[in-house]
PDB file of C-alpha atoms in Angstrom:
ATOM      1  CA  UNK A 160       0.000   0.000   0.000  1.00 70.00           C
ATOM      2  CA  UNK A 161       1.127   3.421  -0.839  1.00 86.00           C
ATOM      3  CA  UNK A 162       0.654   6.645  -0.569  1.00 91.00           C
ATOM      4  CA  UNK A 163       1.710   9.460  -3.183  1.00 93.00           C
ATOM      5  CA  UNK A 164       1.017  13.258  -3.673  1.00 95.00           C
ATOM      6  CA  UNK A 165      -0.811  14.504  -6.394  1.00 97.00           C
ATOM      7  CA  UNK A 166      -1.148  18.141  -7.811  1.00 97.00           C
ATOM      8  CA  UNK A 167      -5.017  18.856  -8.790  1.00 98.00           C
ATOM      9  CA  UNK A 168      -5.514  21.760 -11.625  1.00 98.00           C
ATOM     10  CA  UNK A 169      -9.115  22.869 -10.580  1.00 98.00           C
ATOM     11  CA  UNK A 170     -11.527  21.094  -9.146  1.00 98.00           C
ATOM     12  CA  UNK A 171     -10.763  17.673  -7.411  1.00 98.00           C
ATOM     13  CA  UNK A 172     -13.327  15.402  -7.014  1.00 97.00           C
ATOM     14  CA  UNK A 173     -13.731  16.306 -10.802  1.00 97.00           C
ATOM     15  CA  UNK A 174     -10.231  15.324 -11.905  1.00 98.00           C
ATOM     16  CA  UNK A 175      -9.853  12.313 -10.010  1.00 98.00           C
ATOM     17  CA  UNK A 176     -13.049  10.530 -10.430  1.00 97.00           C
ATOM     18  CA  UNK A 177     -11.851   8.849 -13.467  1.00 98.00           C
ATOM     19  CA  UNK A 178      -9.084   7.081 -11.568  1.00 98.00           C
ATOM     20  CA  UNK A 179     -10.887   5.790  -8.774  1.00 98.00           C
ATOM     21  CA  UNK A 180     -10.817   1.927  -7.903  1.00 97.00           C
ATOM     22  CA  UNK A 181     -13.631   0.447  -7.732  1.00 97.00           C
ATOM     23  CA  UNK A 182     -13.433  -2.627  -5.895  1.00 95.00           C
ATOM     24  CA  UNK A 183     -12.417  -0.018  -3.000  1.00 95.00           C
ATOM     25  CA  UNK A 184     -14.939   2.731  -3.272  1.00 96.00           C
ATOM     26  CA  UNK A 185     -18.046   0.915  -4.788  1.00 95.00           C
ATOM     27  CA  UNK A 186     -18.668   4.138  -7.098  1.00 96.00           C
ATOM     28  CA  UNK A 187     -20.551   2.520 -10.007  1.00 95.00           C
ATOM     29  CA  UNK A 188     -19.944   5.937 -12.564  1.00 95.00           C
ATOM     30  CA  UNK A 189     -19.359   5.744 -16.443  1.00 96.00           C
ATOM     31  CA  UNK A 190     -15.449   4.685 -15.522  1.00 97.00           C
ATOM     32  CA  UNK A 191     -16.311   1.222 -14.533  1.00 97.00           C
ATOM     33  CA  UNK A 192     -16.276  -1.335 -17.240  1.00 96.00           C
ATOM     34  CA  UNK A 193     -17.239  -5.059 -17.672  1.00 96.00           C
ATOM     35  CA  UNK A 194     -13.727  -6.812 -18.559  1.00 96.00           C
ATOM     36  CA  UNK A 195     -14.145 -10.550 -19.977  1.00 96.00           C
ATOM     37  CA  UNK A 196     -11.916 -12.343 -18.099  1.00 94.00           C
ATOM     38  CA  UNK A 197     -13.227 -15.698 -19.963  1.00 95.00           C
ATOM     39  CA  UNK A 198     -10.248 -16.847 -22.002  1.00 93.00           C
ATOM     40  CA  UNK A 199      -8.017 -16.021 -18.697  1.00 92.00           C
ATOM     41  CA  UNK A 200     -10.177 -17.577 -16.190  1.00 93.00           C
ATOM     42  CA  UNK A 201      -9.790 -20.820 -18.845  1.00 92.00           C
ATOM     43  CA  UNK A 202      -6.357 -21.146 -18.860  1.00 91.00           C
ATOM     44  CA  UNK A 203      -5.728 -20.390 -14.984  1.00 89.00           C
ATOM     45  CA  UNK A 204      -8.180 -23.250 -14.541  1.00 90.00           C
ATOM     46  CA  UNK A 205      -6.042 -26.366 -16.570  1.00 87.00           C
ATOM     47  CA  UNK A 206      -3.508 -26.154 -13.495  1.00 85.00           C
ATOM     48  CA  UNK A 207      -6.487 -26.301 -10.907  1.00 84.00           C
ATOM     49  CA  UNK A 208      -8.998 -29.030 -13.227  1.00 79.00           C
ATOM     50  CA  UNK A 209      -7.420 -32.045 -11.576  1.00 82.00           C
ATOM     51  CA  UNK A 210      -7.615 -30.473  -8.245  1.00 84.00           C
ATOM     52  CA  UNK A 211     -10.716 -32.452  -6.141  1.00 84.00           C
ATOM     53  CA  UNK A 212     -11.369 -28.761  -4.632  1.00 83.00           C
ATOM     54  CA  UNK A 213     -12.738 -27.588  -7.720  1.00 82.00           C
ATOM     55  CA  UNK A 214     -14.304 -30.499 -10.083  1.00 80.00           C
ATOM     56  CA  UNK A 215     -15.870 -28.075 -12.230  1.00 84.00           C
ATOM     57  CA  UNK A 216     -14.496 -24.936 -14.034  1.00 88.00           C
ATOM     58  CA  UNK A 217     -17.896 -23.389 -12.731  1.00 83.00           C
ATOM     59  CA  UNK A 218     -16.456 -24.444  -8.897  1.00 83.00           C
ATOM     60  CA  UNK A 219     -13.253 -22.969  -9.653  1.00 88.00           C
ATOM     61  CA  UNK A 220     -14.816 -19.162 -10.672  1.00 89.00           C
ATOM     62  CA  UNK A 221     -17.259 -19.157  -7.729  1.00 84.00           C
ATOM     63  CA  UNK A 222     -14.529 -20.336  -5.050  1.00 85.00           C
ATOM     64  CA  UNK A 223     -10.960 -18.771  -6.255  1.00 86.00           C
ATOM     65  CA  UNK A 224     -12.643 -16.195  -8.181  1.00 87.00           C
ATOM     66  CA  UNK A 225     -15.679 -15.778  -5.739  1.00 87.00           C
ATOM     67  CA  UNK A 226     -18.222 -14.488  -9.251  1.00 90.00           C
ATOM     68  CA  UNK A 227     -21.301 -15.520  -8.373  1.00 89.00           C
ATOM     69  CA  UNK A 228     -23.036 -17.096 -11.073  1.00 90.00           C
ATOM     70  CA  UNK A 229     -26.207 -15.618 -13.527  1.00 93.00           C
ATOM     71  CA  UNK A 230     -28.445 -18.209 -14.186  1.00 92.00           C
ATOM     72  CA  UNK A 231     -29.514 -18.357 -18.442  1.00 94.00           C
ATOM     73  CA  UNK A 232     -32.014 -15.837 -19.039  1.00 93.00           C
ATOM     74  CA  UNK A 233     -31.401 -13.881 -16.276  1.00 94.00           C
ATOM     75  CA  UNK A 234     -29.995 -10.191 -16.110  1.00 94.00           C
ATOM     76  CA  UNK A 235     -26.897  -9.838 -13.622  1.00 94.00           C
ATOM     77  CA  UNK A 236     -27.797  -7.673 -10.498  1.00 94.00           C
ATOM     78  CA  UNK A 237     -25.910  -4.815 -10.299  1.00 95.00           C
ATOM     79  CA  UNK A 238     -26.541  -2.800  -7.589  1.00 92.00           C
ATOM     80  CA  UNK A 239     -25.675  -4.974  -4.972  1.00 90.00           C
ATOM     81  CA  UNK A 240     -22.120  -6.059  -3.733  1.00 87.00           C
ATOM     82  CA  UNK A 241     -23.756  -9.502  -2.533  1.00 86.00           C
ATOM     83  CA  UNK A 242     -24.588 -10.062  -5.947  1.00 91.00           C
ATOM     84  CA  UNK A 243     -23.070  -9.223  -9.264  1.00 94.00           C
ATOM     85  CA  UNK A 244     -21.673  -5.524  -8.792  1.00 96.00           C
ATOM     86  CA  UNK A 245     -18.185  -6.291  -8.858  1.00 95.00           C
ATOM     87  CA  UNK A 246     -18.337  -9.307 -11.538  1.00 95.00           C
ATOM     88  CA  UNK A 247     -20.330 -12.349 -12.638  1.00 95.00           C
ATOM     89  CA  UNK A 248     -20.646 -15.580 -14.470  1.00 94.00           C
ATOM     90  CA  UNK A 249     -22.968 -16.011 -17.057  1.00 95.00           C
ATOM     91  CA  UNK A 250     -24.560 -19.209 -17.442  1.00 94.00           C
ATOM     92  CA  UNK A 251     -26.317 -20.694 -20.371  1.00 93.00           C
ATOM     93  CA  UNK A 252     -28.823 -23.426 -21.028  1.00 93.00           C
ATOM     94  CA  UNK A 253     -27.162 -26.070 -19.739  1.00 90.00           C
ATOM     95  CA  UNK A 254     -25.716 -24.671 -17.068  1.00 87.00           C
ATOM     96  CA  UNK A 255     -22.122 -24.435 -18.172  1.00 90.00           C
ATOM     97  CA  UNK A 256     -20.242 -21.050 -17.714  1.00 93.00           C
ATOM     98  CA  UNK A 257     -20.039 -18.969 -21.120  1.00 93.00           C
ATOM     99  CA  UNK A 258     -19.099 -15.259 -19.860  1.00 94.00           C
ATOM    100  CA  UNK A 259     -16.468 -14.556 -16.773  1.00 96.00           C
ATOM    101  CA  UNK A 260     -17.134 -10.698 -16.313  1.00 96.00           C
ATOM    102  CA  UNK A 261     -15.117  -8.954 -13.632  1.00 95.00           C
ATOM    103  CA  UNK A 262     -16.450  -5.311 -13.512  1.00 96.00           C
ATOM    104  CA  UNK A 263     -13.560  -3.031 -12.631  1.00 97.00           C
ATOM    105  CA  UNK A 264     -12.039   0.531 -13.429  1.00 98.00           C
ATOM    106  CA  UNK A 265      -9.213  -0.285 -15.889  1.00 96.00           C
ATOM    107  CA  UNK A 266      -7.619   3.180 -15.280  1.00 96.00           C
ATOM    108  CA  UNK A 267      -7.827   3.046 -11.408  1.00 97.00           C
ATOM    109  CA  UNK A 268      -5.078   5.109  -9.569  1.00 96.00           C
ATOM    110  CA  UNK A 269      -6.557   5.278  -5.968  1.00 97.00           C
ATOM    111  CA  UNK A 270      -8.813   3.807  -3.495  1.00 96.00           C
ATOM    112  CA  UNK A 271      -9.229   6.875  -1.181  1.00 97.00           C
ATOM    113  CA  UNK A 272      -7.617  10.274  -1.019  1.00 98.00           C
ATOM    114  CA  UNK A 273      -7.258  13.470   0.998  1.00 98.00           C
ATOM    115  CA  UNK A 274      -6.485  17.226   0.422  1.00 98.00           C
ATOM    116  CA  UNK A 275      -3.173  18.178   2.161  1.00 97.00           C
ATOM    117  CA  UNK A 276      -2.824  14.771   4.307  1.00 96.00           C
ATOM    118  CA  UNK A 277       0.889  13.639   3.899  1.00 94.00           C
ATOM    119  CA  UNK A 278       1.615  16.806   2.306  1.00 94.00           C
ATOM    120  CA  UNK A 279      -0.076  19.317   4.196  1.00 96.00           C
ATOM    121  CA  UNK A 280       1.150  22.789   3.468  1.00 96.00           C
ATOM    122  CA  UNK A 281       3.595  22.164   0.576  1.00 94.00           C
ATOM    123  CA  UNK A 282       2.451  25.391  -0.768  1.00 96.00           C
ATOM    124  CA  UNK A 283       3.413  28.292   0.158  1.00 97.00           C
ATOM    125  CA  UNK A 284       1.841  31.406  -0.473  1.00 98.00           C
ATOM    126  CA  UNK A 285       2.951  35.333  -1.205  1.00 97.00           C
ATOM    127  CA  UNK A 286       1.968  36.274   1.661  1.00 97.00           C
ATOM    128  CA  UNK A 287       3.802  33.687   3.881  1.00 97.00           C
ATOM    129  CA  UNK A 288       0.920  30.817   4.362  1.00 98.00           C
ATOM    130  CA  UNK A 289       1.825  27.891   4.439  1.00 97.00           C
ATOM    131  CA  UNK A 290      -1.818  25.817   2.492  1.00 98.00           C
ATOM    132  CA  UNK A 291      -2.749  22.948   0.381  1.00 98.00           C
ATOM    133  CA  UNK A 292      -4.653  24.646  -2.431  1.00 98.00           C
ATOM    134  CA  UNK A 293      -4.713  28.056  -3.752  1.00 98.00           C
ATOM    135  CA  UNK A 294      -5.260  29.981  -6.978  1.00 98.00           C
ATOM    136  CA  UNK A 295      -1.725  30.384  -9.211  1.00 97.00           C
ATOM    137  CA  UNK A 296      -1.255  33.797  -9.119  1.00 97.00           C
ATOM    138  CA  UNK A 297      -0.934  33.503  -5.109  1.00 98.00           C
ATOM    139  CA  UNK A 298       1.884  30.649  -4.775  1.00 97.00           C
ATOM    140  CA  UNK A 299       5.350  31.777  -4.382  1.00 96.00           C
ATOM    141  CA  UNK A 300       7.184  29.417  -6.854  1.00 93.00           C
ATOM    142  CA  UNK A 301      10.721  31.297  -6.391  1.00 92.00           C
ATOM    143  CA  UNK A 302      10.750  30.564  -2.080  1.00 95.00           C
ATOM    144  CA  UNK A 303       9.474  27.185  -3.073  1.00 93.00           C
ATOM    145  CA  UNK A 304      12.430  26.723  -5.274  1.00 90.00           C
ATOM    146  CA  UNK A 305      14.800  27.649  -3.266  1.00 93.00           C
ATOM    147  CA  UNK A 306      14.035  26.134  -0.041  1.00 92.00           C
ATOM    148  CA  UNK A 307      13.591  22.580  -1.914  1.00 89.00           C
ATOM    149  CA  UNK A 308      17.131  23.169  -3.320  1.00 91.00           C
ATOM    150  CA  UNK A 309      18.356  24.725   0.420  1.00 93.00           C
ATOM    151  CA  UNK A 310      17.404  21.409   1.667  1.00 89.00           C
ATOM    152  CA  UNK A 311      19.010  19.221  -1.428  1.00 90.00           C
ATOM    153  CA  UNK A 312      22.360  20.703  -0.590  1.00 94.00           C
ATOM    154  CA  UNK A 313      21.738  19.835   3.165  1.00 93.00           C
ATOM    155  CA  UNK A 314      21.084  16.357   2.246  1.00 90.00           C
ATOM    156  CA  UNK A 315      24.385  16.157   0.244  1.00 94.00           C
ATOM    157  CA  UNK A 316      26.379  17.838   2.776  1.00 95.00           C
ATOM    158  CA  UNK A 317      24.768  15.934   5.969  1.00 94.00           C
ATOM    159  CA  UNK A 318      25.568  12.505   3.903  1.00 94.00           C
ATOM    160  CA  UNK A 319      29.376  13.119   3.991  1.00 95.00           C
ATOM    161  CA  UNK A 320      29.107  11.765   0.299  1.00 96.00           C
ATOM    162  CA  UNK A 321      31.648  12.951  -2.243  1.00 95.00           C
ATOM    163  CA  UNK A 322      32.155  11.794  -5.930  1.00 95.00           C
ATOM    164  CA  UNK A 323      35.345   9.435  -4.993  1.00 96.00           C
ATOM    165  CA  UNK A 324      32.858   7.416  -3.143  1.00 97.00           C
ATOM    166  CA  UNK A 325      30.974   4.454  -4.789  1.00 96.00           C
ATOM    167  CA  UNK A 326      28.891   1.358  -4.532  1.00 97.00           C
ATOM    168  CA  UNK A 327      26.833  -0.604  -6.662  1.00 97.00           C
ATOM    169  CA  UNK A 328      23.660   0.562  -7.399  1.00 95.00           C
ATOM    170  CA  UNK A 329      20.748  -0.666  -6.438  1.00 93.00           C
ATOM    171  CA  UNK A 330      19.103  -1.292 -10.189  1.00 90.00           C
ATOM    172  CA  UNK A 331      22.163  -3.304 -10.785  1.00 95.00           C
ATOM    173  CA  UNK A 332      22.464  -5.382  -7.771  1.00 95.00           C
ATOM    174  CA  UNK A 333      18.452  -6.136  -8.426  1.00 94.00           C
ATOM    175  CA  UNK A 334      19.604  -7.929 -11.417  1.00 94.00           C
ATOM    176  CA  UNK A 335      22.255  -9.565 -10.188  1.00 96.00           C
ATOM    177  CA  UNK A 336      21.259 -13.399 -10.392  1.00 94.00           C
ATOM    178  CA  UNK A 337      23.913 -14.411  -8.552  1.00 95.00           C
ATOM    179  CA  UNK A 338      22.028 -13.696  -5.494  1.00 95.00           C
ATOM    180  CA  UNK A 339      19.668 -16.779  -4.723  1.00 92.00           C
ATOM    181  CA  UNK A 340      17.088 -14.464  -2.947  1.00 95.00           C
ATOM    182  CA  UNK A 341      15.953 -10.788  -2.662  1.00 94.00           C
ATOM    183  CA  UNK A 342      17.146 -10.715   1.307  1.00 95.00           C
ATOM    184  CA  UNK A 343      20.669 -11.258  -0.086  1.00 96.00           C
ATOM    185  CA  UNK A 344      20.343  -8.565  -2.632  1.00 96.00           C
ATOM    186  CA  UNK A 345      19.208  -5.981   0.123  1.00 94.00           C
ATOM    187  CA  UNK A 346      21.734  -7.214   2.566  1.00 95.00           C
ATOM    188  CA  UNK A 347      24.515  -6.600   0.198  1.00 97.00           C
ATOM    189  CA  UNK A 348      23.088  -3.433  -0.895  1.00 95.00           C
ATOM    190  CA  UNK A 349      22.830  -1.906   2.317  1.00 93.00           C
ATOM    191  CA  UNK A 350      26.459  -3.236   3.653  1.00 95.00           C
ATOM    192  CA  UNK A 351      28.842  -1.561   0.978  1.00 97.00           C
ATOM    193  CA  UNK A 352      31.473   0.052   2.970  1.00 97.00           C
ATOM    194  CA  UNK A 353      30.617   3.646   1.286  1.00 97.00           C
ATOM    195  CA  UNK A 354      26.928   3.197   1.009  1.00 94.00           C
ATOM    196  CA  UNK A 355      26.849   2.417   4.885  1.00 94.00           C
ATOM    197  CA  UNK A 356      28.674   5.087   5.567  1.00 95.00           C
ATOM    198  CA  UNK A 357      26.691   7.550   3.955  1.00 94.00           C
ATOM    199  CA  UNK A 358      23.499   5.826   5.507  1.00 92.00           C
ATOM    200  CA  UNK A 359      25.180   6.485   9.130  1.00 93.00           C
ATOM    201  CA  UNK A 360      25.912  10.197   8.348  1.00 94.00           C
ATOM    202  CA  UNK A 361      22.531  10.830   7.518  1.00 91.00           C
ATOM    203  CA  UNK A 362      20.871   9.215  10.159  1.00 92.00           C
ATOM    204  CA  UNK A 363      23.180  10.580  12.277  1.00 94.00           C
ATOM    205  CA  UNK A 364      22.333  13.989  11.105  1.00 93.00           C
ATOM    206  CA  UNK A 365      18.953  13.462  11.902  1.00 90.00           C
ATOM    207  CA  UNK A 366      17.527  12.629   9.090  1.00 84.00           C
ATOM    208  CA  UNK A 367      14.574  10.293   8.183  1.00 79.00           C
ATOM    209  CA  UNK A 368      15.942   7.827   5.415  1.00 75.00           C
ATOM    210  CA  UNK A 369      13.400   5.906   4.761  1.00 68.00           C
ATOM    211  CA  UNK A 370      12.402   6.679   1.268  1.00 60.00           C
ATOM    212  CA  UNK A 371      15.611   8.583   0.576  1.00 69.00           C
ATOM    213  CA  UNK A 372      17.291   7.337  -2.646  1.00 82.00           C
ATOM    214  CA  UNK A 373      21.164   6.822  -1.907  1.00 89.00           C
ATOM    215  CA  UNK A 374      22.013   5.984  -5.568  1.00 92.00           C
ATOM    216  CA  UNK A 375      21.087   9.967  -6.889  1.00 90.00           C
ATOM    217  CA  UNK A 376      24.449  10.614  -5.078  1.00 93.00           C
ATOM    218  CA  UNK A 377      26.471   8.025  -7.376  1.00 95.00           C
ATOM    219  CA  UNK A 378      29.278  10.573  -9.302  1.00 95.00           C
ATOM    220  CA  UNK A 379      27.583  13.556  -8.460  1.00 95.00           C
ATOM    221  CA  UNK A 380      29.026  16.743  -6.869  1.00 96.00           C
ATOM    222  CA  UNK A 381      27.027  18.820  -4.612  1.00 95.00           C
ATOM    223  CA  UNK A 382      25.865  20.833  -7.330  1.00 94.00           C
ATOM    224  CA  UNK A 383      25.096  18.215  -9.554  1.00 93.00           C
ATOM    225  CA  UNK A 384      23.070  16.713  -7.310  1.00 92.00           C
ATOM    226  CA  UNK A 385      20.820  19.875  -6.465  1.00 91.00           C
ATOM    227  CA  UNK A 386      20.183  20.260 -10.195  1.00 87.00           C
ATOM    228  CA  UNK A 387      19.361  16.691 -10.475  1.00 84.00           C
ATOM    229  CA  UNK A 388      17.583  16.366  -7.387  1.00 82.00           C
ATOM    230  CA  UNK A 389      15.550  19.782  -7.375  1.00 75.00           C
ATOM    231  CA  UNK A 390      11.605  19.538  -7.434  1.00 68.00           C
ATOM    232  CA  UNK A 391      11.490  22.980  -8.272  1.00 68.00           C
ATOM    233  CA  UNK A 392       9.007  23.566  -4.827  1.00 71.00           C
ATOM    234  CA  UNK A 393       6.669  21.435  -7.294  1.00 79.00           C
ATOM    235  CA  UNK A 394       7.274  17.566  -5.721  1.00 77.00           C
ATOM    236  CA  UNK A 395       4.199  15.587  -6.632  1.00 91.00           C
ATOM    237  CA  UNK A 396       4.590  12.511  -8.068  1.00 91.00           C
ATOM    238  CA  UNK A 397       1.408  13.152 -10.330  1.00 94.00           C
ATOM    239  CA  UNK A 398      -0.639  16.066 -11.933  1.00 96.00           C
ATOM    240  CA  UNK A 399      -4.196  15.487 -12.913  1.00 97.00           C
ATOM    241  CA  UNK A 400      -5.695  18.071 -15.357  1.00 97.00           C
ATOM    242  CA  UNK A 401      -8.820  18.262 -17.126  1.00 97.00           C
ATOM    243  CA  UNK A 402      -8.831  14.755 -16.264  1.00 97.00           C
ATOM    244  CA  UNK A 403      -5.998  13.812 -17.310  1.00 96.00           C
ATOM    245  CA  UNK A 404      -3.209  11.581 -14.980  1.00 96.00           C
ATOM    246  CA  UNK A 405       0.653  12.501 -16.069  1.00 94.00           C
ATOM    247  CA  UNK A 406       2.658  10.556 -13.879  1.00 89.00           C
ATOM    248  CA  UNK A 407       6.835  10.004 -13.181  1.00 78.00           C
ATOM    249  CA  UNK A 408       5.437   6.378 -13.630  1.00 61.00           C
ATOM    250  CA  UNK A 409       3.570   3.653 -12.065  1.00 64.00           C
ATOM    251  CA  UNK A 410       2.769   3.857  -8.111  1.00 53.00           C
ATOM    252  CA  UNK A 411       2.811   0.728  -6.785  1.00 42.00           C
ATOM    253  CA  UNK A 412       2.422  -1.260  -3.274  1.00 43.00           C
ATOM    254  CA  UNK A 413       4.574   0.251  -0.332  1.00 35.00           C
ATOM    255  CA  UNK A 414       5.507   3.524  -2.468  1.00 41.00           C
ATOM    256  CA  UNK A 415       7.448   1.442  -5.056  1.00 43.00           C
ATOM    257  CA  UNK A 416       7.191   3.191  -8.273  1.00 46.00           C
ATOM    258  CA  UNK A 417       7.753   1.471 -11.926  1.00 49.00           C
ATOM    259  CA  UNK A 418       9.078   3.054 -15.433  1.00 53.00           C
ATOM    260  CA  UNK A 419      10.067   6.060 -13.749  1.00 66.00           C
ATOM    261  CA  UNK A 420      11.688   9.119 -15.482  1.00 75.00           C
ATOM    262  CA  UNK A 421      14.198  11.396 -13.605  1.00 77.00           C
ATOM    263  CA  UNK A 422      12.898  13.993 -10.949  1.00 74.00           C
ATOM    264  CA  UNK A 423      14.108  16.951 -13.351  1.00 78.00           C
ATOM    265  CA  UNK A 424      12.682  15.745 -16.740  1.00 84.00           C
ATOM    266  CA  UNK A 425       9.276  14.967 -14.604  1.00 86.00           C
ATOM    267  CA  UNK A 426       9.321  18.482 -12.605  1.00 84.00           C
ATOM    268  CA  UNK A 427      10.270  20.455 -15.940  1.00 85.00           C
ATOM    269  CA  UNK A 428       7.219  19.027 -17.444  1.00 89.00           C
ATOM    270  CA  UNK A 429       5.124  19.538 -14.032  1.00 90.00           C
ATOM    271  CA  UNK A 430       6.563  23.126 -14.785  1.00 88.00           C
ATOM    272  CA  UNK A 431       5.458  23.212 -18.172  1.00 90.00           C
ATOM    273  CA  UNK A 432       2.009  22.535 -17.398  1.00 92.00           C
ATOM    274  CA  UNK A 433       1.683  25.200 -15.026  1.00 93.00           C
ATOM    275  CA  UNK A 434       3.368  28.013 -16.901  1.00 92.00           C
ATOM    276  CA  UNK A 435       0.340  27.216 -19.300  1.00 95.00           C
ATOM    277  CA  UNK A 436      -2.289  27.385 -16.837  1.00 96.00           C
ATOM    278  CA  UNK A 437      -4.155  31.010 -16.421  1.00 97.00           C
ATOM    279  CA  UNK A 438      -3.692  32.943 -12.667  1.00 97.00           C
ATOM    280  CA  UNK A 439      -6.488  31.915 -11.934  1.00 98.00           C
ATOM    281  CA  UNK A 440      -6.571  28.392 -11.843  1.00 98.00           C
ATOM    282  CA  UNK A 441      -6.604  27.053  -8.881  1.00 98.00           C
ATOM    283  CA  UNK A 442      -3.794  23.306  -7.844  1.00 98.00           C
ATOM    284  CA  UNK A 443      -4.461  21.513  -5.083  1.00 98.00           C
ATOM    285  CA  UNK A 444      -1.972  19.095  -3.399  1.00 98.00           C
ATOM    286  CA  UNK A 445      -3.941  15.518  -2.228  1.00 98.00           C
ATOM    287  CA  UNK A 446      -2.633  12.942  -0.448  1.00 97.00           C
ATOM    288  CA  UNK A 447      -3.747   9.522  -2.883  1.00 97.00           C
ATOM    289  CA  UNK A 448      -3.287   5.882  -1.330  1.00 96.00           C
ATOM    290  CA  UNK A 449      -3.091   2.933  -3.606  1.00 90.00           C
TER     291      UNK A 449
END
């Protein structure tokens, strides 16, 4: 489970109603579609059909799927969750399965989100407030800017890195199949002599490492890294406007993100979009879980 910021250009419930997931919030709109999961639900079944759990392939999509089943000539229930409104299996004369219908949002990007939440107060205003929406014309990108990259050069300088250090990145150890398991991969990760020592600085420093990404330091002087590193004040990890989700890639479970694109190719475009936008428009920071 995860949870990401996401920058909202005018109204929100708006913009991110065509990403909601619909298994989680039960919102039957124009977003949720009937996916035929037939020809899948098939071939999972040949490793199961010899299974005495499930003699049928009708046993198998009630039980591992849990679809209940619509009997021949009869319309699927919708509206309640007991019955049909998050997937079915059509039946027909005989009784045999035909149809294997999961209902579902194809395009979901949340299950529940909140203005602010994580990321309460990342803007800041002209007039010194610190708030989670307001109209363009009131934010004050240049302070933004420069605290984010005040606090990238902190984060270089509290690490004790410098560019003679090195280690082996994590996207290469990952690969590395001469690890037998993914615990080996993290423990050697995490026990290079300079990567550990960098850890230790920063911790020591006071710093909360958790999601902080060692391997931006790799070869990178101090002001390398800020230009690299800087978010610009403008740190979501999405935009949504006129319903549409841009994205540095794929959020996935515990805040694991796929196909990613650097932080300054994804804030210049973040940039781009709002250089675009009138002074009036208003962005809204929320707080999305997934």
């Amino acid at each position: 489970m995860s949870h990401f910021a996401v920058l909202v250009v005018g109204e929100v419930e708006h913009n991110l109603a065509p990403f909601h997931e619909f298994e989680c919030t039960g919102t039957d709109n124009e977003f949720v579609q009937d996916v035929d999961q037939t020809e899948e639900a098939r071939a999972y079944y040949e490793s199961y059909k010899d299974d005495p759990e499930y003699p049928t392939f009708a046993d198998f999509i009630e039980r591992w799927y849990g679809l209940p089943a619509v009997a021949f000539g009869e319309q699927p229930d919708l509206t309640s969750a007991k019955k049909h409104k998050y997937g079915y299996a059509q039946l027909d004369e005989a009784g045999e399965i035909v149809k294997v219908i999961k209902r579902t949002n194809p395009n979901k990007k949340w299950d529940l989100y909140v203005e602010g939440g994580r990321w309460t107060g990342l803007l800041l205003t002209k007039d010194g407030k610190r708030v989670d929406s307001a109209r363009k014309s009131e934010i004050d990108f240049d302070t933004m800017r420069k605290e984010a990259d005040d606090k990238r050069r902190a984060e270089y300088k509290d690490s004790g890195y410098n560019p003679s250090m090195t280690w082996r990145p994590w996207s290469e150890v990952f690969k590395d199949d001469t690890f037998a398991y993914i615990d080996q991969k993290r423990e050697f990760y995490h026990s290079q002599p300079d990567m550990a020592a960098v850890k230790a600085n920063y911790r020591a420093a006071g710093h909360d490492d958790s999601r902080f990404e060692y391997d931006d330091f790799l070869g990178r002087t101090a002001d390398e890294y800020v230009d690299a590193m800087s978010s610009r004040g403008i740190n979501t990890y999405a935009l949504v406007k006129d319903r549409q989700w841009h994205a540095r890639g794929e959020m996935g479970w515990f805040g694991m993100s796929r196909d990613d694109i650097d932080q300054k190719s994804w804030t210049d475009q973040q940039l781009e979009v709002i250089r675009g936008l009138p002074d009036e428009a208003t962005l809204t920071v929320v707080d999305c879980h997934i």
